[in-house]
Structure formats: C-alpha cells, structure tokens
Short mmCIF file of C-alpha atoms in Angstrom, two decimals:
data_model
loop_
_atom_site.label_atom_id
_atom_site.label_comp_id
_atom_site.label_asym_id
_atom_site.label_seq_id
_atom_site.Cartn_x
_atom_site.Cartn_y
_atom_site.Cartn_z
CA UNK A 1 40.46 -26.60 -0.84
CA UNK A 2 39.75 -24.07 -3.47
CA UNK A 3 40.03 -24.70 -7.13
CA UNK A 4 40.85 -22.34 -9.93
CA UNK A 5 38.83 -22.70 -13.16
CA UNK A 6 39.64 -20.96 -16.62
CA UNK A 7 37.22 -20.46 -19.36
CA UNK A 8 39.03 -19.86 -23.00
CA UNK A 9 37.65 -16.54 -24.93
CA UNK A 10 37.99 -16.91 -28.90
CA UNK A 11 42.35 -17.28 -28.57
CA UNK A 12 42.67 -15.40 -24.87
CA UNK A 13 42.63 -17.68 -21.90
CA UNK A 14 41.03 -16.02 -19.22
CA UNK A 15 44.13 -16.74 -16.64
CA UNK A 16 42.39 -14.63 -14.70
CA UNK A 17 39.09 -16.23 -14.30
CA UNK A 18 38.90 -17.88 -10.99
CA UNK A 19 36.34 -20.36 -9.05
CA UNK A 20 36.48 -20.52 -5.35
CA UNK A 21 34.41 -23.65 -4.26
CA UNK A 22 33.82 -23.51 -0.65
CA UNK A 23 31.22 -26.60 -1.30
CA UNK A 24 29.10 -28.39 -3.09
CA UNK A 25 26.58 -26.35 -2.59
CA UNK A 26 28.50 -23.03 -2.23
CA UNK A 27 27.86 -19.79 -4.42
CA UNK A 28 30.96 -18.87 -6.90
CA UNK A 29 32.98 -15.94 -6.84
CA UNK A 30 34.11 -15.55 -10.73
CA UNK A 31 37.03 -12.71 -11.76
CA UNK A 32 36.54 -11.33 -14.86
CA UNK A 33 38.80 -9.60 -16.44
CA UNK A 34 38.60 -6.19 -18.82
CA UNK A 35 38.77 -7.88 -21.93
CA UNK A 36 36.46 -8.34 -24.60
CA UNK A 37 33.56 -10.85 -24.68
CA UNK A 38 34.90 -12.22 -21.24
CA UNK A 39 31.77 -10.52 -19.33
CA UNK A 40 29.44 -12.54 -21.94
CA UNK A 41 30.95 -15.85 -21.72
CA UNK A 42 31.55 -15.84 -17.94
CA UNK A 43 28.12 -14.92 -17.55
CA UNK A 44 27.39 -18.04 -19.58
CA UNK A 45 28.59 -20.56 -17.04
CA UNK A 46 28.11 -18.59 -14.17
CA UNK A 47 25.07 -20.44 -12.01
CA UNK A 48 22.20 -18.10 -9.81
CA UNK A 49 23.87 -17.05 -6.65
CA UNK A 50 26.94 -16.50 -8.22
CA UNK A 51 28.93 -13.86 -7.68
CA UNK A 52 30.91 -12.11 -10.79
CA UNK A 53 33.82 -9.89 -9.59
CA UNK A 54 34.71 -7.39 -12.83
CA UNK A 55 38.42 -6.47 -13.02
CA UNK A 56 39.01 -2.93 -12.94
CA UNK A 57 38.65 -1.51 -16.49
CA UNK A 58 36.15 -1.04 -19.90
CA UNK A 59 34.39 -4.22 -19.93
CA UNK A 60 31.98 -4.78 -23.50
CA UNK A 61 28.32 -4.20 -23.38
CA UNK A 62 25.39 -4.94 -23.62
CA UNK A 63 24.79 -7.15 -21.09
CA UNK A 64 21.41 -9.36 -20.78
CA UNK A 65 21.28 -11.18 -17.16
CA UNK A 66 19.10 -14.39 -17.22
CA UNK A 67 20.49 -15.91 -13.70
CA UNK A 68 20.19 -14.27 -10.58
CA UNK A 69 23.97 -13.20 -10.29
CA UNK A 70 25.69 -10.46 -8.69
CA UNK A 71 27.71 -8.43 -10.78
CA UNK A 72 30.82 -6.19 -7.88
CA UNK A 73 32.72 -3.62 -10.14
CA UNK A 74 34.10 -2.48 -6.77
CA UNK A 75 33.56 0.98 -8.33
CA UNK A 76 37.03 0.33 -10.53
CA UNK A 77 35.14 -1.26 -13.59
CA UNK A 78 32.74 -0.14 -16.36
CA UNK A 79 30.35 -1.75 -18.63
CA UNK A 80 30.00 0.50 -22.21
CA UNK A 81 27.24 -0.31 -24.52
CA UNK A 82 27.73 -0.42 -28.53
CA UNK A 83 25.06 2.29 -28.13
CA UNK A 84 22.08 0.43 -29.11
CA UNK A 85 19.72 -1.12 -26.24
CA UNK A 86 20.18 -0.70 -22.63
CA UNK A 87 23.94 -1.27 -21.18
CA UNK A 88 22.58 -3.96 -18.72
CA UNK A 89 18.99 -5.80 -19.24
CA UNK A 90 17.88 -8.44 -16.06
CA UNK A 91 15.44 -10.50 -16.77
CA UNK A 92 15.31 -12.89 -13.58
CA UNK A 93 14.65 -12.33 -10.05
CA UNK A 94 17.18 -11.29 -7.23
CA UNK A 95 20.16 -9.67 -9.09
CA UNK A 96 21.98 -7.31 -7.58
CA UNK A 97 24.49 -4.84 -10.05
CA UNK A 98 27.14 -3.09 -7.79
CA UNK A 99 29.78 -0.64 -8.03
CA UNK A 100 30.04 -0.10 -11.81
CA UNK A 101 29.84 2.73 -14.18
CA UNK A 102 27.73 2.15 -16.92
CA UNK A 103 27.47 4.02 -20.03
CA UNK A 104 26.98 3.47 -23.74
CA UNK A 105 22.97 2.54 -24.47
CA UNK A 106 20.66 3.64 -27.23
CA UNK A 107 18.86 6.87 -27.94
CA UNK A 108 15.54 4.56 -28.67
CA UNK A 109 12.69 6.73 -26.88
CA UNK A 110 10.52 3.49 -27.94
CA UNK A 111 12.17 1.05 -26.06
CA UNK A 112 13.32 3.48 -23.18
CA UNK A 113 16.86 2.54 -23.70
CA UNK A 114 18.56 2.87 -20.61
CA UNK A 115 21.81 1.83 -18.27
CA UNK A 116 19.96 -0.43 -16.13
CA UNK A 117 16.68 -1.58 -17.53
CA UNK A 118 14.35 -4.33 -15.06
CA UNK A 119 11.90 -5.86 -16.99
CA UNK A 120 8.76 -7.15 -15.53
CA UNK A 121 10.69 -10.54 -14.05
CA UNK A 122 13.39 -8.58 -12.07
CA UNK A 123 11.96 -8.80 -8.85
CA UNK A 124 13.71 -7.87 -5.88
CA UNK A 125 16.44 -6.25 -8.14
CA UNK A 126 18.98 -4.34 -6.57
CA UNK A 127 21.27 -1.23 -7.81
CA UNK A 128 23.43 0.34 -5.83
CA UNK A 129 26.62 2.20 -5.53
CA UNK A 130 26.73 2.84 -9.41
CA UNK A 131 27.69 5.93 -11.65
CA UNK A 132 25.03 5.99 -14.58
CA UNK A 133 26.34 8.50 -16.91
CA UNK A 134 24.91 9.63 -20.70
CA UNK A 135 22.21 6.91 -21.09
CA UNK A 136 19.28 7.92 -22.49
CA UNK A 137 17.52 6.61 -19.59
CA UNK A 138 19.67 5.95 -16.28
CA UNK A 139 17.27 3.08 -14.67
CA UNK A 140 14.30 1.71 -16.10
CA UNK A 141 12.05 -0.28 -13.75
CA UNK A 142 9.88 -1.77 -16.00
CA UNK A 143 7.31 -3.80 -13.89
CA UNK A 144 9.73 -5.30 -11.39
CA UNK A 145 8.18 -5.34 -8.18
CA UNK A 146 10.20 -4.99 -4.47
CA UNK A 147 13.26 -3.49 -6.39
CA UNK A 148 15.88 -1.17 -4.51
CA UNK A 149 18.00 1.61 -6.60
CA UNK A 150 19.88 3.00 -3.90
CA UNK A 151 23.33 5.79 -3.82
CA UNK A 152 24.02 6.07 -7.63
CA UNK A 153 24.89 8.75 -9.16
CA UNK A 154 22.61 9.56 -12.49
CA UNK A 155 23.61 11.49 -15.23
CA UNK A 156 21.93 12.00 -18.27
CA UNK A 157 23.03 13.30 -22.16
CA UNK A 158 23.92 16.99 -21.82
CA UNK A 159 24.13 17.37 -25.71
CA UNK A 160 20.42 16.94 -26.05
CA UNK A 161 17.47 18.82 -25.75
CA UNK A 162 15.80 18.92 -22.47
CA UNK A 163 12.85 16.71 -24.13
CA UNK A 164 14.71 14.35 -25.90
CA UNK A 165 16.64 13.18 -23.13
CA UNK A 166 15.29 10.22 -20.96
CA UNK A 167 14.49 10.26 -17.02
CA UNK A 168 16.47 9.56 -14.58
CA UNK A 169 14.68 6.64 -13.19
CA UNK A 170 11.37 5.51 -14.80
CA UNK A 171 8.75 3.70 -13.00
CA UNK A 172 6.17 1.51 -14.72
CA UNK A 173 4.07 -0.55 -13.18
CA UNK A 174 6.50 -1.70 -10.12
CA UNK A 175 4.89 -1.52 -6.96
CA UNK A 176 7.09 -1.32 -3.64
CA UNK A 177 10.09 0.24 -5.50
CA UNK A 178 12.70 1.71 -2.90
CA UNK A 179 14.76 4.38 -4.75
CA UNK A 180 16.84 6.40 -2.07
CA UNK A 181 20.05 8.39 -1.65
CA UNK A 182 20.72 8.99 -5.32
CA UNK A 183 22.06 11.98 -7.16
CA UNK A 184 20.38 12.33 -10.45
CA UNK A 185 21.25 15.50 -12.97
CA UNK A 186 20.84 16.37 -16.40
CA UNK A 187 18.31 14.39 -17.96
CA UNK A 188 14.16 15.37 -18.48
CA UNK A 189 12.50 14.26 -14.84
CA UNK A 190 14.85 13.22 -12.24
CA UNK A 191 12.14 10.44 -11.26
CA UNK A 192 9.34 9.45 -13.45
CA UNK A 193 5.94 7.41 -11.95
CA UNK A 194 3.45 6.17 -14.78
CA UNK A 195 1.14 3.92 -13.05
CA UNK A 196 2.76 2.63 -10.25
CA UNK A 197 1.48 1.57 -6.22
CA UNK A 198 3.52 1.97 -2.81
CA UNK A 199 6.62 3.15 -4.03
CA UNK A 200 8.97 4.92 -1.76
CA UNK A 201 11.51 7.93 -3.09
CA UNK A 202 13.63 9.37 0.05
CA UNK A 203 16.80 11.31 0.61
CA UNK A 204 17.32 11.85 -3.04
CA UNK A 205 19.13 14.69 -4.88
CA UNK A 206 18.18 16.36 -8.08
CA UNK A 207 19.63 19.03 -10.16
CA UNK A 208 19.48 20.40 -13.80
CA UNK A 209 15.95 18.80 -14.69
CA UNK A 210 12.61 19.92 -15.94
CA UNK A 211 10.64 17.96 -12.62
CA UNK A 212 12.80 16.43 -10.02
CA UNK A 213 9.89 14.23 -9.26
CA UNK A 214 7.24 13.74 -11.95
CA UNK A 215 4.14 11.34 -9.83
CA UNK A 216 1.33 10.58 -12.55
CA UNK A 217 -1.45 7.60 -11.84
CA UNK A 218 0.08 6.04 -8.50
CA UNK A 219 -1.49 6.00 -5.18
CA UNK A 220 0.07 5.79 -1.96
CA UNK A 221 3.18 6.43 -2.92
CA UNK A 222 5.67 8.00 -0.16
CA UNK A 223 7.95 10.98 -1.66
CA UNK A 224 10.19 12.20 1.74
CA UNK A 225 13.26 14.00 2.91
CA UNK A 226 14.21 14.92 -0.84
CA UNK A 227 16.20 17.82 -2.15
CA UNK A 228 15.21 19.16 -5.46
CA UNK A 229 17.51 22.55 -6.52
CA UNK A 230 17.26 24.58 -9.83
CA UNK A 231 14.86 22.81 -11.97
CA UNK A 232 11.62 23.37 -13.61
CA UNK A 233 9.74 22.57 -10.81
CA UNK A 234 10.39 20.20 -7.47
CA UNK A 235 7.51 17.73 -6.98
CA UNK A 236 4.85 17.67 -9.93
CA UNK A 237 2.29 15.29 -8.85
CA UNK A 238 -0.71 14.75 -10.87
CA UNK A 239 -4.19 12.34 -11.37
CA UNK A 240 -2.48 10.40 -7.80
CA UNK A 241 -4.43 9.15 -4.29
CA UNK A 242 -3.13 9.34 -0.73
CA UNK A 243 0.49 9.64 -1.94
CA UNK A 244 2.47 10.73 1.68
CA UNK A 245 4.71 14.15 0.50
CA UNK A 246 7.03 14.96 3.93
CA UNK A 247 10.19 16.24 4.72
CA UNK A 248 11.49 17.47 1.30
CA UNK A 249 12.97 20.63 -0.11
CA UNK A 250 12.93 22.93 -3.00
CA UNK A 251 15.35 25.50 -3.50
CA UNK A 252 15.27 27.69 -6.56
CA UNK A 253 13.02 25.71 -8.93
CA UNK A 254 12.00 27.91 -11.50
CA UNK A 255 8.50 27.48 -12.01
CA UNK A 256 6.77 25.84 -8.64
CA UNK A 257 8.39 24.00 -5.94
CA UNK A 258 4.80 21.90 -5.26
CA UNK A 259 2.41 21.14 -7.79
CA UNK A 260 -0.54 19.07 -7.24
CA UNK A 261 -2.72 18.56 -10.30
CA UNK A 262 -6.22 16.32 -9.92
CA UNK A 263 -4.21 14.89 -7.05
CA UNK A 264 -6.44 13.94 -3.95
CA UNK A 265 -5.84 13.01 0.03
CA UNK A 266 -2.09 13.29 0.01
CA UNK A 267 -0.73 14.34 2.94
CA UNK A 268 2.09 17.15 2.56
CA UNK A 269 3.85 18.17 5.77
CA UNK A 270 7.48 19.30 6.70
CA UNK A 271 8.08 20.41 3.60
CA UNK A 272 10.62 23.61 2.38
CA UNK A 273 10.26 25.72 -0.33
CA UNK A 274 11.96 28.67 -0.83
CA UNK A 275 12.91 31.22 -3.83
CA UNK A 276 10.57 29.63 -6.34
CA UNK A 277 10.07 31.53 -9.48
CA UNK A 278 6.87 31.55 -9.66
CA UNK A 279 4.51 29.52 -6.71
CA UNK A 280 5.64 28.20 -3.82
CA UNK A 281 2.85 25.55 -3.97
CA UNK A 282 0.37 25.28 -7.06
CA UNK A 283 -3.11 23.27 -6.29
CA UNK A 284 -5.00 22.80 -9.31
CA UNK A 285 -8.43 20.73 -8.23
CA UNK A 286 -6.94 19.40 -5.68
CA UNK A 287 -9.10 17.64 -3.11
CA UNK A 288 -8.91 16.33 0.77
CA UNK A 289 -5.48 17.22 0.79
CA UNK A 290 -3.73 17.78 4.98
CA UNK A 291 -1.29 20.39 3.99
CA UNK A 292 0.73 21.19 7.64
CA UNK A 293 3.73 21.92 9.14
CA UNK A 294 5.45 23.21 5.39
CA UNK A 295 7.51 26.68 4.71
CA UNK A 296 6.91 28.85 2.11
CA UNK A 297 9.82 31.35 0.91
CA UNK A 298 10.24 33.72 -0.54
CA UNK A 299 8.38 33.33 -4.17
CA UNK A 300 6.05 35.70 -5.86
CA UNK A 301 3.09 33.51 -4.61
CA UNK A 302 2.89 31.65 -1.36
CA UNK A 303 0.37 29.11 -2.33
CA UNK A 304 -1.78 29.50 -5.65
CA UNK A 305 -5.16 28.16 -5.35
CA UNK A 306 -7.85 27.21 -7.77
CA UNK A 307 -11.42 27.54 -7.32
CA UNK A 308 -11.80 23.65 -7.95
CA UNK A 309 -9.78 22.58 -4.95
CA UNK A 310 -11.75 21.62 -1.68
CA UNK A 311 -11.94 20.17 1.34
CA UNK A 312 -8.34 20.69 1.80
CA UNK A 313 -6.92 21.56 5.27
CA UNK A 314 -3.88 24.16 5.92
CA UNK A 315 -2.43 23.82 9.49
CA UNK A 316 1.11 25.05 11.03
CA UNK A 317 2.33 26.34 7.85
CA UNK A 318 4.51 29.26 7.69
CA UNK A 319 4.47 32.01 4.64
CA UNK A 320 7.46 33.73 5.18
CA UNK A 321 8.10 36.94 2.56
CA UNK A 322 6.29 35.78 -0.45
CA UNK A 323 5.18 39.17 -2.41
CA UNK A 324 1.40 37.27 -2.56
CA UNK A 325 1.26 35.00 0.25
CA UNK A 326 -2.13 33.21 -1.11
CA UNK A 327 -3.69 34.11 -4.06
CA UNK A 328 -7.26 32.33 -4.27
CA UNK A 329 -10.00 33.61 -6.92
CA UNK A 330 -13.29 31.97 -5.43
CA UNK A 331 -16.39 33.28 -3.46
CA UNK A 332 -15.84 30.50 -0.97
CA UNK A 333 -14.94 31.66 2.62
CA UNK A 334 -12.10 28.92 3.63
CA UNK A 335 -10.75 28.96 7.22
CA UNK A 336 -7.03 27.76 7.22
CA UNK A 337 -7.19 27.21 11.14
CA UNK A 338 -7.73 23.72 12.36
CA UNK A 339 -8.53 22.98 16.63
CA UNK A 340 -8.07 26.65 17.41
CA UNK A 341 -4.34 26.65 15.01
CA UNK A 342 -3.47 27.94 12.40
CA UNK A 343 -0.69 28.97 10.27
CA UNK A 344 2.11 32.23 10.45
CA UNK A 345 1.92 34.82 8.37
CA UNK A 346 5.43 36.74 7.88
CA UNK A 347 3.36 39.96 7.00
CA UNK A 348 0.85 39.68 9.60
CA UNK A 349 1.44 42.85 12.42
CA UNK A 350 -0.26 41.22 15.38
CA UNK A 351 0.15 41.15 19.51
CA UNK A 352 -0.24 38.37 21.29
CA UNK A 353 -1.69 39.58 24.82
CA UNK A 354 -1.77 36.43 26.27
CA UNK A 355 1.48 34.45 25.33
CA UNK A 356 -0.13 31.64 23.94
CA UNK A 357 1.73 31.89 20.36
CA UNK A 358 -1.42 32.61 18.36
CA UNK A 359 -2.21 36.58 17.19
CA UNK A 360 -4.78 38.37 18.98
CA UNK A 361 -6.37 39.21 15.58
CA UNK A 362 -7.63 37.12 11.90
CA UNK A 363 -5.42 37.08 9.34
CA UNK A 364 -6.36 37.40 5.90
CA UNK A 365 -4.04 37.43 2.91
CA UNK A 366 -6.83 38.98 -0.07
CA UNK A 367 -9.26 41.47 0.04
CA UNK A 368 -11.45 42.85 -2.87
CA UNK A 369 -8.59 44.84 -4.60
CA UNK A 370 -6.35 41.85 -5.07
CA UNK A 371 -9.16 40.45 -6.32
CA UNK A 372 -10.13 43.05 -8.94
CA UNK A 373 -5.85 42.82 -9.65
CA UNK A 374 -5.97 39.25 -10.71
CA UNK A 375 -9.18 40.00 -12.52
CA UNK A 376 -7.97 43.27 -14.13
CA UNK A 377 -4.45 43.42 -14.17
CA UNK A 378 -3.93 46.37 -16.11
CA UNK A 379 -6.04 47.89 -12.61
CA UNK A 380 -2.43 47.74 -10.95
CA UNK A 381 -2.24 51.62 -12.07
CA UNK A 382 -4.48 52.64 -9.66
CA UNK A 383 -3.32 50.71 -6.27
CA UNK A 384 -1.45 53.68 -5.11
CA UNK A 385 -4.81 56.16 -5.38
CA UNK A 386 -6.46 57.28 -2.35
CA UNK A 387 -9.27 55.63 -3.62
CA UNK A 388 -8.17 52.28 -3.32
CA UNK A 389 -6.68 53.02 -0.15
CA UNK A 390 -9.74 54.45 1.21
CA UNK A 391 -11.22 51.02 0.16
CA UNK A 392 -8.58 48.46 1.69
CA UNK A 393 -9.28 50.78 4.88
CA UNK A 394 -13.08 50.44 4.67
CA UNK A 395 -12.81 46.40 4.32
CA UNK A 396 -9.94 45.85 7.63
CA UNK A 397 -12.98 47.99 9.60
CA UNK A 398 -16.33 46.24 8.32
CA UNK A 399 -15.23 42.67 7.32
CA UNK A 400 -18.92 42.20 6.52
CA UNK A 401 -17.43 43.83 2.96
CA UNK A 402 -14.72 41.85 2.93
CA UNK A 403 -15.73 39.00 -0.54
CA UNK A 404 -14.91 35.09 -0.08
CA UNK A 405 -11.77 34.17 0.25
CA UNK A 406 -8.71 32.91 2.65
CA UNK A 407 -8.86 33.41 6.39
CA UNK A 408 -6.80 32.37 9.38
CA UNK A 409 -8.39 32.78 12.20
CA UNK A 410 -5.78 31.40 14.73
CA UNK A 411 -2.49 33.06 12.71
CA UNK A 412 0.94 31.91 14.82
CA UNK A 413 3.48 34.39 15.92
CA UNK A 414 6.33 32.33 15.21
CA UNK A 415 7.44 29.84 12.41
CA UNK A 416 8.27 26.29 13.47
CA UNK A 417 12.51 25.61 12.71
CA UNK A 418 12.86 22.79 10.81
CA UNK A 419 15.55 20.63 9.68
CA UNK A 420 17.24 20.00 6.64
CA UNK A 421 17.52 16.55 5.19
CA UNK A 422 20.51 14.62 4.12
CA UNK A 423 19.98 13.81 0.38
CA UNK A 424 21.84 12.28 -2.39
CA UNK A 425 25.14 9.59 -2.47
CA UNK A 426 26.17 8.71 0.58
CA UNK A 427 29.74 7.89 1.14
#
C-alpha cells in the first residue's frame, strides 16, 4: 500500500509532493514540483537513497546535496542559480544528478564557480544526461574520486573573453574520473587536468575552445576515441607520465592538433590529425614516447621536433601532404623505423620490387638546405637557384653529406585506413 506525504512550503502545500513506500526499508521516490523553495525543503526530509523526481519547469537554485540522493529532471526540469556559487554543490558520496539543465552560478574564478561542483567527499558521483549551459565552470570535480560525467552537453558564457571563461570540466585531484560522451563548447579548455591519476576521457566532443583537452601533472591518464574540431589546439599535454593518447581526432585546430610539453612515456597511437594550422604534432622535450599507427594531414608541419626530445619511437605513421612533413633542428641521426617498419611518406617517389609494402629506398624528410631555411629564413630567396639545386642533388647521391637528422629506413607504400570514432551525446 503506498502512502502519499505532503510537506507545506511557507503558505503553498506541496499537493504534489508524493512518498511511495514500498517498505520499511525501501528508498523514496519524492515529486517536486517547479515552485519556489520546494527543491530546498524536500531535500530536507529526503533520506540517502532517495530518489527526488523534479516536475518539469524552473526550479530555485543553489542547491547544496548533503545525502546521497538522486535528483531525475527527466530532461523537462531546470535548476537556475541566483548567480552566485555553483548551481548544484554535493558534498556526500554516491549522488547521482540526472536529466536537468542547469544554469545560473557565479563568475567567482576563486572558487571555480560552476553547474555541478564535487567536492572532495563526492565519491562515486554521477552526472549524466544533463545540459550545462553559461556557468562559469560546467563541472568541477574537486577531489572526488571514482566519479562518472557522462552524455551532457557543456556550454560555457559566450559574452566573455576566451580567458575569463571557466573549463568545461575541471579536474583536481580526483583519481579514476570517467568523463565520456559529452559535448562541451564555448568555454576556455574543454577538459582541464591539474594534478590528477588514472583518469579516463573517451568519445568526447569539443568545439569553440582554446585546448579541447588541457593534461598538466597527471600520470597514466587514458585520453581515447575523442573528437576535438576548430580550437586552439586538440590535446595539450604537458609535465604528465605514461598517459595512454589513442584513437582521437583533430580537425582544424588552429595552432597544433598534438602537443606534448615535458611529457614522457605516453603512448600515442591511432590518432587523426588533419588541416592543423600550424603542426600536426608539436614535441617539446619529450621523452620515451611510442608514437605509431597516427595520421598526419595536411598542416604546414607534419611533426615539429625539438632537439631535447629522445628516445622516442615513430612506427606505422602516415604523413600525408603536410608542406614540411618533419621539421627537426638537431645533429642527431634518428631512425623512425622500428623491426624492419617504418612509417609512409605521402611525398616519398619509391618502387617496391618485391611487394612487401615497404619502399625499395630511405626516406628522409630534411637535408642541409631545410636546415640552413629554419636557421636563415630570409635564405628562402635563394631555394630556386641552381646552386641550391645543385646541392640537394649532391646530398640524394653521397648521403655521407647528408647532416643529422630524420630517417626512415623502412618507409611504407601505403597508409593504414582508419576509423572514425563516435564522439559526443549519445541519444
């Protein structure tokens, strides 16, 4: 037998507030309707396990959660803040927020105001199915460990400056996050890492950002099947260990679609890049990285590599129309073929005798005049002279002349086909 249970708000009786007992022990389902203060008061007899059920229609924020409660908007309701704070704040273990909109919080950089914010007691939180729209800060996981933001849609404040908005979701401190299938936009990184262990980021969506993923201090992080279109640059990740980059895709990002700064033994395979402003993938001393099985597209460099990078390994990648495929300044001679493979080379003109897939001859991408160009650019007068010509001719026929520098020594004929991966909402 189910009972019905009404709790008064200031003169409004909440007719609408029901209990459904299925037992002593049994979890509540309460209604709450879209009227104000009924969220708050609710949410002051509702018990952990409970389930709150909001009405379609503006319910008041902010909202702090100190029970672990389920809050089901059923994607008809939303929560608006009074613009100060974060719309919703948990600050207990296992609650799940579902199927709201959420809008409304501060513009406090200080306190990382935000729609959702998890403090450091919100473990196991889950969000999911909500639209997050112009917070300063969509979620903030703020130390909660084993949390899940999963298929919301993120947007941040359009009518700021790219700086001054927040990030899409910030991570601090909250190992074994899960943050998948969401669609973030508009605000300063789509997802932000500060010192944070084993998180996983898959089948996202970002658009309209400065980095779609910003990775700074975490280790073994796992960053896959990712689509990252128009921003500043795709996948900045900086002072990290052993983070696992696979499977993800930058189209259009203005500045580089793969940055790795001081970032060391990650392993970056099946990854896309294509029309990149500037570098397909930028290592700046980067060290003991596996780099295999990637494309690079179609931006004015392939892969720009610093002198202070080592020991990293390039395998089954394919440059594909870049206008400089590598550009490396070092004396080092690196050979980017690993167990008799190596990597294709759109602008390679090679036979392969044999059939086996791999060019009869070397590939190298630099010789001493791109060299002396990236040295001496003003020197770009002259690569049209005979001179020049007669040198680049002299090198290809005594490689003994040839300086330090990039070569593949097992270049493929082909480039592998890879898929594209299914990012962003679901549903």
């Amino acid at each position: 037998m189910h009972r019905v249970l009404s709790k008064p708000v200031g003169s409004i009786a909440l007719l609408c507030a029901a209990l459904l007992v299925c037992g002593p022990l049994a979890a509540k389902e309460w209604l709450v309707p879209a009227e104000q203060g009924a969220l708050q008061e609710i949410l002051k007899d509702a018990q952990a396990g409970d389930i709150l059920r909001l009405a379609p229609g503006d319910h008041s924020g902010p909202v702090e959660i100190e029970k672990a409660i389920t809050l089901d908007g059923d994607q008809k309701a939303r929560i608006i803040g009074n613009g100060t704070g974060s719309v919703i704040t948990v600050h207990v273990p296992d609650v799940q927020i579902l199927g709201l909109t959420l809008t409304g919080s501060g513009l406090s950089q200080e306190t990382l105001d935000a729609g959702v914010k998890l403090t450091k007691k919100a473990h196991g939180a889950v969000v999911r199915n909500n639209t997050i729209l112009d917070n300063l800060t969509g979620v903030d996981v703020h130390g909660a460990k084993n949390a899940i933001v999963s298929n919301n849609l993120i947007e941040g404040r359009r009518d700021l400056r790219m700086n001054e908005r927040g990030n899409g979701i910030y991570v601090w401190n909250a190992p074994d996050l899960l943050a998948e299938h969401n669609t973030i936009r508009f605000g300063r990184d789509g997802v932000f890492v500060n010192t944070s262990h084993r998180d996983t980021f898959r089948y996202n969506h970002f658009e309209g950002l400065r980095f779609a993923i910003h990775y700074m201090h975490g280790n073994s992080g796992t960053i896959e099947g990712n689509t990252s279109k128009g921003n500043d640059i795709g996948y900045a990740l900086m002072f990290s260990d052993r983070l696992t980059v696979r499977n993800n895709v930058s189209v259009g990002d203005r500045n580089h679609g793969l940055m790795l700064n001081y970032a060391n033994r990650a392993v970056i395979t099946g990854n896309q890049v294509s029309a990149g402003g500037e570098k397909c993938l930028f290592m700046y001393n980067a060290n003991k990285n596996t780099v295999t099985d990637n494309s690079f597209e179609g931006c004015p460099i392939g892969v720009h590599f610093t002198a202070g990078s080592a020991k990293n390994a390039f395998q089954g990648n394919a440059f594909i129309g870049n206008k400089t495929q590598v550009k490396y300044v070092g004396s080092r001679m690196l050979d980017w073929s690993t167990g008799g493979k190596g990597n294709y080379w759109s602008d390679h003109a090679a036979f392969d005798m044999n059939g086996d897939g791999l060019a009869d001859t070397a590939y190298r991408p630099n010789d001493l005049v791109d060299q002396v160009l990236w040295t001496q650019p003003s020197a770009k007068l002259l690569v049209g002279s005979p001179a020049v010509q007669l040198l680049r001719w002299t090198q290809s026929q005594f490689p003994a002349l040839l300086p330090g520098g990039i070569v593949d020594n097992a270049p493929l004929m082909h480039p592998p086909v890879r898929p594209m991966p299914n990012s962003g909402v679901q549903g």
